[in-house]
Amino acid sequence: MKTKSKVNIWWRYVLLFTALLVSRPTFHFINQALRGHPLDVHYFLSELSPKKVFSGGLDNGDGGADWKIGKPKATIWNAEQLRSLPDIRNFALELVNRDRELNNLKPLQEDSLLSQAAQGHAEDMLARNYFNHTSLEGKRPRDRYLGVGGSPYVGVGENILKGHAHGFGLTYGEAEKFQRGWMYSNGHRENLLTAEYTKFGYGIATGVDGRIYAVQMFAE
């Protein structure tokens, strides 16, 4: 009887651990779907893989059925060190081009105007506590790009993300996590893997409460 009782307790712990493991990606999947940005089904395969669980989250999986995602450039040795904004921008561009090249697309070039527009939007969302492609005044990505001197003759795309981390969050680990999230989100990945885009901008703003807003901008 004692042995049977111990087995029952053991299975309860297993079920509890499994429920905790599955609940976070499940809630994230539902939340993204409700926001109109459904996640690729392969997100679950990558999120629940033993390799990711036991690597501290530094594993991107293999991607989807018709697209690939690269191995993390952030490692346990460099993921948590605080970085400057220029360092994060350079790293974010490396991640984007890593995934574009894996999917047989030309790399993007950093564009200072796109980065200026992206940074302004990230800081505005942080300062006024909202999360949307449209600002509180009704300005959209194209408006922000034109506002910093961008050309009216090019197409513009934007990805945004709101997260939370300890400290200021300007780390390679956070940038890697954001890129992974965008790649597994169908709509965001479409921007990342649009063949016509040639230019890239990145903005990121963090608050003392750990909130992080990151913005990617793309242009033809």
JSON list of C-alpha atoms in Angstrom, two decimals:
[
{"chain": "A", "resi": 1, "resn": "MET", "atom": "CA", "xyz": [0.00, 0.00, 0.00]},
{"chain": "A", "resi": 2, "resn": "LYS", "atom": "CA", "xyz": [2.84, 2.36, 0.87]},
{"chain": "A", "resi": 3, "resn": "THR", "atom": "CA", "xyz": [4.50, 1.70, -2.48]},
{"chain": "A", "resi": 4, "resn": "LYS", "atom": "CA", "xyz": [1.24, 2.37, -4.32]},
{"chain": "A", "resi": 5, "resn": "SER", "atom": "CA", "xyz": [0.75, 5.57, -2.36]},
{"chain": "A", "resi": 6, "resn": "LYS", "atom": "CA", "xyz": [4.26, 6.76, -3.27]},
{"chain": "A", "resi": 7, "resn": "VAL", "atom": "CA", "xyz": [3.61, 6.02, -6.94]},
{"chain": "A", "resi": 8, "resn": "ASN", "atom": "CA", "xyz": [0.38, 8.03, -6.87]},
{"chain": "A", "resi": 9, "resn": "ILE", "atom": "CA", "xyz": [2.16, 10.98, -5.29]},
{"chain": "A", "resi": 10, "resn": "TRP", "atom": "CA", "xyz": [4.92, 10.73, -7.88]},
{"chain": "A", "resi": 11, "resn": "TRP", "atom": "CA", "xyz": [2.43, 10.82, -10.74]},
{"chain": "A", "resi": 12, "resn": "ARG", "atom": "CA", "xyz": [0.75, 13.88, -9.21]},
{"chain": "A", "resi": 13, "resn": "TYR", "atom": "CA", "xyz": [4.07, 15.70, -9.26]},
{"chain": "A", "resi": 14, "resn": "VAL", "atom": "CA", "xyz": [4.62, 14.65, -12.87]},
{"chain": "A", "resi": 15, "resn": "LEU", "atom": "CA", "xyz": [1.18, 15.91, -13.88]},
{"chain": "A", "resi": 16, "resn": "LEU", "atom": "CA", "xyz": [1.70, 19.19, -12.01]},
{"chain": "A", "resi": 17, "resn": "PHE", "atom": "CA", "xyz": [5.08, 19.73, -13.68]},
{"chain": "A", "resi": 18, "resn": "THR", "atom": "CA", "xyz": [3.58, 18.97, -17.09]},
{"chain": "A", "resi": 19, "resn": "ALA", "atom": "CA", "xyz": [0.69, 21.36, -16.51]},
{"chain": "A", "resi": 20, "resn": "LEU", "atom": "CA", "xyz": [3.06, 24.15, -15.50]},
{"chain": "A", "resi": 21, "resn": "LEU", "atom": "CA", "xyz": [5.27, 23.46, -18.49]},
{"chain": "A", "resi": 22, "resn": "VAL", "atom": "CA", "xyz": [2.40, 23.55, -20.97]},
{"chain": "A", "resi": 23, "resn": "SER", "atom": "CA", "xyz": [0.39, 26.41, -19.45]},
{"chain": "A", "resi": 24, "resn": "ARG", "atom": "CA", "xyz": [2.74, 29.28, -20.37]},
{"chain": "A", "resi": 25, "resn": "PRO", "atom": "CA", "xyz": [3.01, 28.50, -24.10]},
{"chain": "A", "resi": 26, "resn": "THR", "atom": "CA", "xyz": [-0.71, 27.68, -24.21]},
{"chain": "A", "resi": 27, "resn": "PHE", "atom": "CA", "xyz": [-1.71, 31.03, -22.70]},
{"chain": "A", "resi": 28, "resn": "HIS", "atom": "CA", "xyz": [0.73, 32.82, -25.02]},
{"chain": "A", "resi": 29, "resn": "PHE", "atom": "CA", "xyz": [-0.74, 30.99, -28.03]},
{"chain": "A", "resi": 30, "resn": "ILE", "atom": "CA", "xyz": [-4.28, 31.99, -27.04]},
{"chain": "A", "resi": 31, "resn": "ASN", "atom": "CA", "xyz": [-3.28, 35.59, -26.31]},
{"chain": "A", "resi": 32, "resn": "GLN", "atom": "CA", "xyz": [-1.61, 35.96, -29.71]},
{"chain": "A", "resi": 33, "resn": "ALA", "atom": "CA", "xyz": [-4.64, 34.51, -31.48]},
{"chain": "A", "resi": 34, "resn": "LEU", "atom": "CA", "xyz": [-6.97, 36.92, -29.68]},
{"chain": "A", "resi": 35, "resn": "ARG", "atom": "CA", "xyz": [-4.75, 39.83, -30.73]},
{"chain": "A", "resi": 36, "resn": "GLY", "atom": "CA", "xyz": [-4.99, 38.73, -34.36]},
{"chain": "A", "resi": 37, "resn": "HIS", "atom": "CA", "xyz": [-1.40, 37.46, -34.55]},
{"chain": "A", "resi": 38, "resn": "PRO", "atom": "CA", "xyz": [-1.68, 33.66, -34.37]},
{"chain": "A", "resi": 39, "resn": "LEU", "atom": "CA", "xyz": [1.43, 31.63, -33.68]},
{"chain": "A", "resi": 40, "resn": "ASP", "atom": "CA", "xyz": [2.78, 28.97, -35.99]},
{"chain": "A", "resi": 41, "resn": "VAL", "atom": "CA", "xyz": [1.86, 25.50, -34.73]},
{"chain": "A", "resi": 42, "resn": "HIS", "atom": "CA", "xyz": [5.57, 24.61, -34.69]},
{"chain": "A", "resi": 43, "resn": "TYR", "atom": "CA", "xyz": [5.93, 27.08, -31.82]},
{"chain": "A", "resi": 44, "resn": "PHE", "atom": "CA", "xyz": [4.72, 24.33, -29.47]},
{"chain": "A", "resi": 45, "resn": "LEU", "atom": "CA", "xyz": [7.26, 21.83, -30.77]},
{"chain": "A", "resi": 46, "resn": "SER", "atom": "CA", "xyz": [10.08, 24.28, -30.12]},
{"chain": "A", "resi": 47, "resn": "GLU", "atom": "CA", "xyz": [8.73, 25.61, -26.82]},
{"chain": "A", "resi": 48, "resn": "LEU", "atom": "CA", "xyz": [8.30, 22.17, -25.26]},
{"chain": "A", "resi": 49, "resn": "SER", "atom": "CA", "xyz": [11.43, 20.53, -26.63]},
{"chain": "A", "resi": 50, "resn": "PRO", "atom": "CA", "xyz": [13.75, 19.06, -23.97]},
{"chain": "A", "resi": 51, "resn": "LYS", "atom": "CA", "xyz": [16.65, 20.95, -25.51]},
{"chain": "A", "resi": 52, "resn": "LYS", "atom": "CA", "xyz": [14.97, 24.31, -24.86]},
{"chain": "A", "resi": 53, "resn": "VAL", "atom": "CA", "xyz": [13.83, 23.37, -21.36]},
{"chain": "A", "resi": 54, "resn": "PHE", "atom": "CA", "xyz": [17.33, 22.35, -20.27]},
{"chain": "A", "resi": 55, "resn": "SER", "atom": "CA", "xyz": [19.25, 25.08, -22.11]},
{"chain": "A", "resi": 56, "resn": "GLY", "atom": "CA", "xyz": [17.78, 27.98, -20.18]},
{"chain": "A", "resi": 57, "resn": "GLY", "atom": "CA", "xyz": [15.50, 28.85, -23.09]},
{"chain": "A", "resi": 58, "resn": "LEU", "atom": "CA", "xyz": [18.36, 29.40, -25.54]},
{"chain": "A", "resi": 59, "resn": "ASP", "atom": "CA", "xyz": [17.00, 27.20, -28.30]},
{"chain": "A", "resi": 60, "resn": "ASN", "atom": "CA", "xyz": [14.95, 28.31, -31.28]},
{"chain": "A", "resi": 61, "resn": "GLY", "atom": "CA", "xyz": [13.74, 24.98, -32.58]},
{"chain": "A", "resi": 62, "resn": "ASP", "atom": "CA", "xyz": [13.80, 24.19, -36.29]},
{"chain": "A", "resi": 63, "resn": "GLY", "atom": "CA", "xyz": [11.20, 26.62, -37.57]},
{"chain": "A", "resi": 64, "resn": "GLY", "atom": "CA", "xyz": [8.10, 25.73, -39.52]},
{"chain": "A", "resi": 65, "resn": "ALA", "atom": "CA", "xyz": [7.21, 23.43, -42.37]},
{"chain": "A", "resi": 66, "resn": "ASP", "atom": "CA", "xyz": [8.25, 25.90, -45.08]},
{"chain": "A", "resi": 67, "resn": "TRP", "atom": "CA", "xyz": [10.64, 28.25, -43.23]},
{"chain": "A", "resi": 68, "resn": "LYS", "atom": "CA", "xyz": [13.71, 27.98, -41.01]},
{"chain": "A", "resi": 69, "resn": "ILE", "atom": "CA", "xyz": [14.98, 29.76, -37.92]},
{"chain": "A", "resi": 70, "resn": "GLY", "atom": "CA", "xyz": [18.65, 29.96, -37.02]},
{"chain": "A", "resi": 71, "resn": "LYS", "atom": "CA", "xyz": [20.47, 28.75, -33.95]},
{"chain": "A", "resi": 72, "resn": "PRO", "atom": "CA", "xyz": [20.72, 31.36, -31.17]},
{"chain": "A", "resi": 73, "resn": "LYS", "atom": "CA", "xyz": [23.57, 33.81, -31.35]},
{"chain": "A", "resi": 74, "resn": "ALA", "atom": "CA", "xyz": [23.01, 34.57, -27.67]},
{"chain": "A", "resi": 75, "resn": "THR", "atom": "CA", "xyz": [24.76, 32.07, -25.40]},
{"chain": "A", "resi": 76, "resn": "ILE", "atom": "CA", "xyz": [24.94, 31.44, -21.67]},
{"chain": "A", "resi": 77, "resn": "TRP", "atom": "CA", "xyz": [28.19, 33.43, -21.77]},
{"chain": "A", "resi": 78, "resn": "ASN", "atom": "CA", "xyz": [26.85, 36.63, -23.34]},
{"chain": "A", "resi": 79, "resn": "ALA", "atom": "CA", "xyz": [23.05, 36.56, -22.95]},
{"chain": "A", "resi": 80, "resn": "GLU", "atom": "CA", "xyz": [22.69, 38.46, -19.66]},
{"chain": "A", "resi": 81, "resn": "GLN", "atom": "CA", "xyz": [25.30, 41.20, -19.96]},
{"chain": "A", "resi": 82, "resn": "LEU", "atom": "CA", "xyz": [23.87, 44.71, -20.26]},
{"chain": "A", "resi": 83, "resn": "ARG", "atom": "CA", "xyz": [24.49, 46.25, -23.68]},
{"chain": "A", "resi": 84, "resn": "SER", "atom": "CA", "xyz": [24.36, 49.69, -25.23]},
{"chain": "A", "resi": 85, "resn": "LEU", "atom": "CA", "xyz": [21.59, 50.62, -27.66]},
{"chain": "A", "resi": 86, "resn": "PRO", "atom": "CA", "xyz": [23.97, 50.53, -30.67]},
{"chain": "A", "resi": 87, "resn": "ASP", "atom": "CA", "xyz": [25.15, 47.05, -29.62]},
{"chain": "A", "resi": 88, "resn": "ILE", "atom": "CA", "xyz": [21.57, 45.79, -29.38]},
{"chain": "A", "resi": 89, "resn": "ARG", "atom": "CA", "xyz": [20.69, 47.31, -32.76]},
{"chain": "A", "resi": 90, "resn": "ASN", "atom": "CA", "xyz": [23.65, 45.61, -34.43]},
{"chain": "A", "resi": 91, "resn": "PHE", "atom": "CA", "xyz": [22.78, 42.31, -32.78]},
{"chain": "A", "resi": 92, "resn": "ALA", "atom": "CA", "xyz": [19.10, 42.60, -33.76]},
{"chain": "A", "resi": 93, "resn": "LEU", "atom": "CA", "xyz": [20.14, 43.12, -37.39]},
{"chain": "A", "resi": 94, "resn": "GLU", "atom": "CA", "xyz": [22.39, 40.05, -37.20]},
{"chain": "A", "resi": 95, "resn": "LEU", "atom": "CA", "xyz": [19.44, 37.97, -36.00]},
{"chain": "A", "resi": 96, "resn": "VAL", "atom": "CA", "xyz": [17.14, 39.22, -38.76]},
{"chain": "A", "resi": 97, "resn": "ASN", "atom": "CA", "xyz": [19.73, 38.55, -41.46]},
{"chain": "A", "resi": 98, "resn": "ARG", "atom": "CA", "xyz": [20.54, 35.13, -39.97]},
{"chain": "A", "resi": 99, "resn": "ASP", "atom": "CA", "xyz": [16.93, 34.08, -40.50]},
{"chain": "A", "resi": 100, "resn": "ARG", "atom": "CA", "xyz": [16.53, 35.78, -43.89]},
{"chain": "A", "resi": 101, "resn": "GLU", "atom": "CA", "xyz": [19.63, 34.13, -45.30]},
{"chain": "A", "resi": 102, "resn": "LEU", "atom": "CA", "xyz": [18.50, 30.72, -44.03]},
{"chain": "A", "resi": 103, "resn": "ASN", "atom": "CA", "xyz": [15.32, 31.27, -46.01]},
{"chain": "A", "resi": 104, "resn": "ASN", "atom": "CA", "xyz": [17.21, 32.26, -49.19]},
{"chain": "A", "resi": 105, "resn": "LEU", "atom": "CA", "xyz": [16.53, 36.00, -48.88]},
{"chain": "A", "resi": 106, "resn": "LYS", "atom": "CA", "xyz": [18.93, 38.89, -49.23]},
{"chain": "A", "resi": 107, "resn": "PRO", "atom": "CA", "xyz": [20.17, 40.50, -45.99]},
{"chain": "A", "resi": 108, "resn": "LEU", "atom": "CA", "xyz": [18.84, 43.88, -44.87]},
{"chain": "A", "resi": 109, "resn": "GLN", "atom": "CA", "xyz": [20.86, 47.02, -44.31]},
{"chain": "A", "resi": 110, "resn": "GLU", "atom": "CA", "xyz": [20.48, 49.22, -41.23]},
{"chain": "A", "resi": 111, "resn": "ASP", "atom": "CA", "xyz": [18.74, 52.51, -41.96]},
{"chain": "A", "resi": 112, "resn": "SER", "atom": "CA", "xyz": [19.16, 55.38, -39.51]},
{"chain": "A", "resi": 113, "resn": "LEU", "atom": "CA", "xyz": [15.76, 56.93, -40.29]},
{"chain": "A", "resi": 114, "resn": "LEU", "atom": "CA", "xyz": [13.95, 53.65, -39.70]},
{"chain": "A", "resi": 115, "resn": "SER", "atom": "CA", "xyz": [15.81, 53.21, -36.41]},
{"chain": "A", "resi": 116, "resn": "GLN", "atom": "CA", "xyz": [14.92, 56.76, -35.40]},
{"chain": "A", "resi": 117, "resn": "ALA", "atom": "CA", "xyz": [11.24, 56.15, -36.11]},
{"chain": "A", "resi": 118, "resn": "ALA", "atom": "CA", "xyz": [11.33, 52.76, -34.35]},
{"chain": "A", "resi": 119, "resn": "GLN", "atom": "CA", "xyz": [13.06, 54.17, -31.29]},
{"chain": "A", "resi": 120, "resn": "GLY", "atom": "CA", "xyz": [10.59, 57.04, -31.03]},
{"chain": "A", "resi": 121, "resn": "HIS", "atom": "CA", "xyz": [7.65, 54.66, -31.11]},
{"chain": "A", "resi": 122, "resn": "ALA", "atom": "CA", "xyz": [9.19, 52.31, -28.52]},
{"chain": "A", "resi": 123, "resn": "GLU", "atom": "CA", "xyz": [9.84, 55.23, -26.16]},
{"chain": "A", "resi": 124, "resn": "ASP", "atom": "CA", "xyz": [6.35, 56.67, -26.72]},
{"chain": "A", "resi": 125, "resn": "MET", "atom": "CA", "xyz": [4.63, 53.36, -25.93]},
{"chain": "A", "resi": 126, "resn": "LEU", "atom": "CA", "xyz": [6.71, 53.01, -22.77]},
{"chain": "A", "resi": 127, "resn": "ALA", "atom": "CA", "xyz": [6.13, 56.60, -21.60]},
{"chain": "A", "resi": 128, "resn": "ARG", "atom": "CA", "xyz": [2.37, 56.57, -22.21]},
{"chain": "A", "resi": 129, "resn": "ASN", "atom": "CA", "xyz": [1.75, 52.91, -21.41]},
{"chain": "A", "resi": 130, "resn": "TYR", "atom": "CA", "xyz": [0.06, 51.62, -24.54]},
{"chain": "A", "resi": 131, "resn": "PHE", "atom": "CA", "xyz": [0.85, 48.90, -27.08]},
{"chain": "A", "resi": 132, "resn": "ASN", "atom": "CA", "xyz": [-0.30, 49.45, -30.64]},
{"chain": "A", "resi": 133, "resn": "HIS", "atom": "CA", "xyz": [0.96, 50.16, -34.14]},
{"chain": "A", "resi": 134, "resn": "THR", "atom": "CA", "xyz": [-1.17, 53.30, -34.02]},
{"chain": "A", "resi": 135, "resn": "SER", "atom": "CA", "xyz": [-0.08, 56.03, -31.61]},
{"chain": "A", "resi": 136, "resn": "LEU", "atom": "CA", "xyz": [-2.49, 57.86, -29.30]},
{"chain": "A", "resi": 137, "resn": "GLU", "atom": "CA", "xyz": [-2.62, 60.64, -31.91]},
{"chain": "A", "resi": 138, "resn": "GLY", "atom": "CA", "xyz": [-3.50, 58.17, -34.66]},
{"chain": "A", "resi": 139, "resn": "LYS", "atom": "CA", "xyz": [-0.08, 58.05, -36.32]},
{"chain": "A", "resi": 140, "resn": "ARG", "atom": "CA", "xyz": [0.84, 54.79, -38.02]},
{"chain": "A", "resi": 141, "resn": "PRO", "atom": "CA", "xyz": [4.25, 53.36, -39.05]},
{"chain": "A", "resi": 142, "resn": "ARG", "atom": "CA", "xyz": [4.32, 55.20, -42.36]},
{"chain": "A", "resi": 143, "resn": "ASP", "atom": "CA", "xyz": [3.47, 58.48, -40.63]},
{"chain": "A", "resi": 144, "resn": "ARG", "atom": "CA", "xyz": [6.34, 58.01, -38.19]},
{"chain": "A", "resi": 145, "resn": "TYR", "atom": "CA", "xyz": [8.75, 57.22, -41.01]},
{"chain": "A", "resi": 146, "resn": "LEU", "atom": "CA", "xyz": [7.70, 60.29, -42.98]},
{"chain": "A", "resi": 147, "resn": "GLY", "atom": "CA", "xyz": [7.94, 62.33, -39.78]},
{"chain": "A", "resi": 148, "resn": "VAL", "atom": "CA", "xyz": [11.69, 61.68, -39.49]},
{"chain": "A", "resi": 149, "resn": "GLY", "atom": "CA", "xyz": [12.35, 62.49, -43.14]},
{"chain": "A", "resi": 150, "resn": "GLY", "atom": "CA", "xyz": [11.65, 59.18, -44.86]},
{"chain": "A", "resi": 151, "resn": "SER", "atom": "CA", "xyz": [10.69, 58.92, -48.52]},
{"chain": "A", "resi": 152, "resn": "PRO", "atom": "CA", "xyz": [6.97, 58.83, -49.38]},
{"chain": "A", "resi": 153, "resn": "TYR", "atom": "CA", "xyz": [7.71, 56.49, -52.29]},
{"chain": "A", "resi": 154, "resn": "VAL", "atom": "CA", "xyz": [8.69, 53.37, -50.33]},
{"chain": "A", "resi": 155, "resn": "GLY", "atom": "CA", "xyz": [6.62, 50.78, -48.50]},
{"chain": "A", "resi": 156, "resn": "VAL", "atom": "CA", "xyz": [7.07, 50.41, -44.74]},
{"chain": "A", "resi": 157, "resn": "GLY", "atom": "CA", "xyz": [6.38, 47.52, -42.35]},
{"chain": "A", "resi": 158, "resn": "GLU", "atom": "CA", "xyz": [6.56, 47.28, -38.56]},
{"chain": "A", "resi": 159, "resn": "ASN", "atom": "CA", "xyz": [6.76, 44.63, -35.84]},
{"chain": "A", "resi": 160, "resn": "ILE", "atom": "CA", "xyz": [6.22, 45.53, -32.19]},
{"chain": "A", "resi": 161, "resn": "LEU", "atom": "CA", "xyz": [6.59, 43.54, -28.99]},
{"chain": "A", "resi": 162, "resn": "LYS", "atom": "CA", "xyz": [5.97, 44.18, -25.31]},
{"chain": "A", "resi": 163, "resn": "GLY", "atom": "CA", "xyz": [7.89, 42.18, -22.75]},
{"chain": "A", "resi": 164, "resn": "HIS", "atom": "CA", "xyz": [9.11, 42.18, -19.20]},
{"chain": "A", "resi": 165, "resn": "ALA", "atom": "CA", "xyz": [12.55, 41.45, -17.80]},
{"chain": "A", "resi": 166, "resn": "HIS", "atom": "CA", "xyz": [14.66, 42.06, -14.73]},
{"chain": "A", "resi": 167, "resn": "GLY", "atom": "CA", "xyz": [16.80, 45.19, -14.76]},
{"chain": "A", "resi": 168, "resn": "PHE", "atom": "CA", "xyz": [16.95, 47.32, -17.88]},
{"chain": "A", "resi": 169, "resn": "GLY", "atom": "CA", "xyz": [16.68, 44.44, -20.32]},
{"chain": "A", "resi": 170, "resn": "LEU", "atom": "CA", "xyz": [19.16, 45.67, -22.95]},
{"chain": "A", "resi": 171, "resn": "THR", "atom": "CA", "xyz": [20.73, 42.26, -23.38]},
{"chain": "A", "resi": 172, "resn": "TYR", "atom": "CA", "xyz": [21.43, 39.87, -26.22]},
{"chain": "A", "resi": 173, "resn": "GLY", "atom": "CA", "xyz": [19.22, 37.32, -24.49]},
{"chain": "A", "resi": 174, "resn": "GLU", "atom": "CA", "xyz": [16.18, 39.62, -24.67]},
{"chain": "A", "resi": 175, "resn": "ALA", "atom": "CA", "xyz": [16.86, 40.50, -28.32]},
{"chain": "A", "resi": 176, "resn": "GLU", "atom": "CA", "xyz": [17.14, 36.79, -29.16]},
{"chain": "A", "resi": 177, "resn": "LYS", "atom": "CA", "xyz": [13.89, 36.04, -27.33]},
{"chain": "A", "resi": 178, "resn": "PHE", "atom": "CA", "xyz": [12.08, 38.82, -29.21]},
{"chain": "A", "resi": 179, "resn": "GLN", "atom": "CA", "xyz": [13.34, 37.65, -32.61]},
{"chain": "A", "resi": 180, "resn": "ARG", "atom": "CA", "xyz": [12.20, 34.11, -31.82]},
{"chain": "A", "resi": 181, "resn": "GLY", "atom": "CA", "xyz": [8.75, 35.38, -30.83]},
{"chain": "A", "resi": 182, "resn": "TRP", "atom": "CA", "xyz": [8.37, 37.36, -34.04]},
{"chain": "A", "resi": 183, "resn": "MET", "atom": "CA", "xyz": [9.53, 34.44, -36.19]},
{"chain": "A", "resi": 184, "resn": "TYR", "atom": "CA", "xyz": [6.92, 32.08, -34.71]},
{"chain": "A", "resi": 185, "resn": "SER", "atom": "CA", "xyz": [4.13, 34.66, -35.10]},
{"chain": "A", "resi": 186, "resn": "ASN", "atom": "CA", "xyz": [2.66, 34.34, -38.58]},
{"chain": "A", "resi": 187, "resn": "GLY", "atom": "CA", "xyz": [2.04, 38.02, -39.29]},
{"chain": "A", "resi": 188, "resn": "HIS", "atom": "CA", "xyz": [5.33, 39.23, -37.85]},
{"chain": "A", "resi": 189, "resn": "ARG", "atom": "CA", "xyz": [7.31, 36.58, -39.71]},
{"chain": "A", "resi": 190, "resn": "GLU", "atom": "CA", "xyz": [5.73, 37.79, -42.95]},
{"chain": "A", "resi": 191, "resn": "ASN", "atom": "CA", "xyz": [7.43, 41.16, -42.43]},
{"chain": "A", "resi": 192, "resn": "LEU", "atom": "CA", "xyz": [10.75, 39.54, -41.52]},
{"chain": "A", "resi": 193, "resn": "LEU", "atom": "CA", "xyz": [10.72, 37.35, -44.62]},
{"chain": "A", "resi": 194, "resn": "THR", "atom": "CA", "xyz": [9.36, 39.82, -47.17]},
{"chain": "A", "resi": 195, "resn": "ALA", "atom": "CA", "xyz": [11.70, 39.64, -50.15]},
{"chain": "A", "resi": 196, "resn": "GLU", "atom": "CA", "xyz": [11.07, 43.24, -51.24]},
{"chain": "A", "resi": 197, "resn": "TYR", "atom": "CA", "xyz": [12.38, 44.77, -48.02]},
{"chain": "A", "resi": 198, "resn": "THR", "atom": "CA", "xyz": [15.99, 45.95, -48.13]},
{"chain": "A", "resi": 199, "resn": "LYS", "atom": "CA", "xyz": [16.28, 48.27, -45.10]},
{"chain": "A", "resi": 200, "resn": "PHE", "atom": "CA", "xyz": [15.89, 47.73, -41.38]},
{"chain": "A", "resi": 201, "resn": "GLY", "atom": "CA", "xyz": [15.51, 49.81, -38.23]},
{"chain": "A", "resi": 202, "resn": "TYR", "atom": "CA", "xyz": [15.30, 48.82, -34.58]},
{"chain": "A", "resi": 203, "resn": "GLY", "atom": "CA", "xyz": [14.18, 50.57, -31.42]},
{"chain": "A", "resi": 204, "resn": "ILE", "atom": "CA", "xyz": [13.96, 49.39, -27.84]},
{"chain": "A", "resi": 205, "resn": "ALA", "atom": "CA", "xyz": [12.95, 51.14, -24.63]},
{"chain": "A", "resi": 206, "resn": "THR", "atom": "CA", "xyz": [12.96, 49.84, -21.07]},
{"chain": "A", "resi": 207, "resn": "GLY", "atom": "CA", "xyz": [11.46, 51.06, -17.82]},
{"chain": "A", "resi": 208, "resn": "VAL", "atom": "CA", "xyz": [12.66, 50.72, -14.23]},
{"chain": "A", "resi": 209, "resn": "ASP", "atom": "CA", "xyz": [9.70, 48.40, -13.65]},
{"chain": "A", "resi": 210, "resn": "GLY", "atom": "CA", "xyz": [11.10, 45.93, -16.19]},
{"chain": "A", "resi": 211, "resn": "ARG", "atom": "CA", "xyz": [8.74, 46.75, -19.06]},
{"chain": "A", "resi": 212, "resn": "ILE", "atom": "CA", "xyz": [10.34, 46.51, -22.50]},
{"chain": "A", "resi": 213, "resn": "TYR", "atom": "CA", "xyz": [9.00, 47.72, -25.82]},
{"chain": "A", "resi": 214, "resn": "ALA", "atom": "CA", "xyz": [10.83, 46.65, -28.97]},
{"chain": "A", "resi": 215, "resn": "VAL", "atom": "CA", "xyz": [10.10, 47.82, -32.51]},
{"chain": "A", "resi": 216, "resn": "GLN", "atom": "CA", "xyz": [11.37, 46.52, -35.85]},
{"chain": "A", "resi": 217, "resn": "MET", "atom": "CA", "xyz": [10.80, 48.61, -38.99]},
{"chain": "A", "resi": 218, "resn": "PHE", "atom": "CA", "xyz": [11.30, 47.59, -42.60]},
{"chain": "A", "resi": 219, "resn": "ALA", "atom": "CA", "xyz": [11.34, 49.46, -45.88]},
{"chain": "A", "resi": 220, "resn": "GLU", "atom": "CA", "xyz": [11.75, 48.69, -49.56]}
]
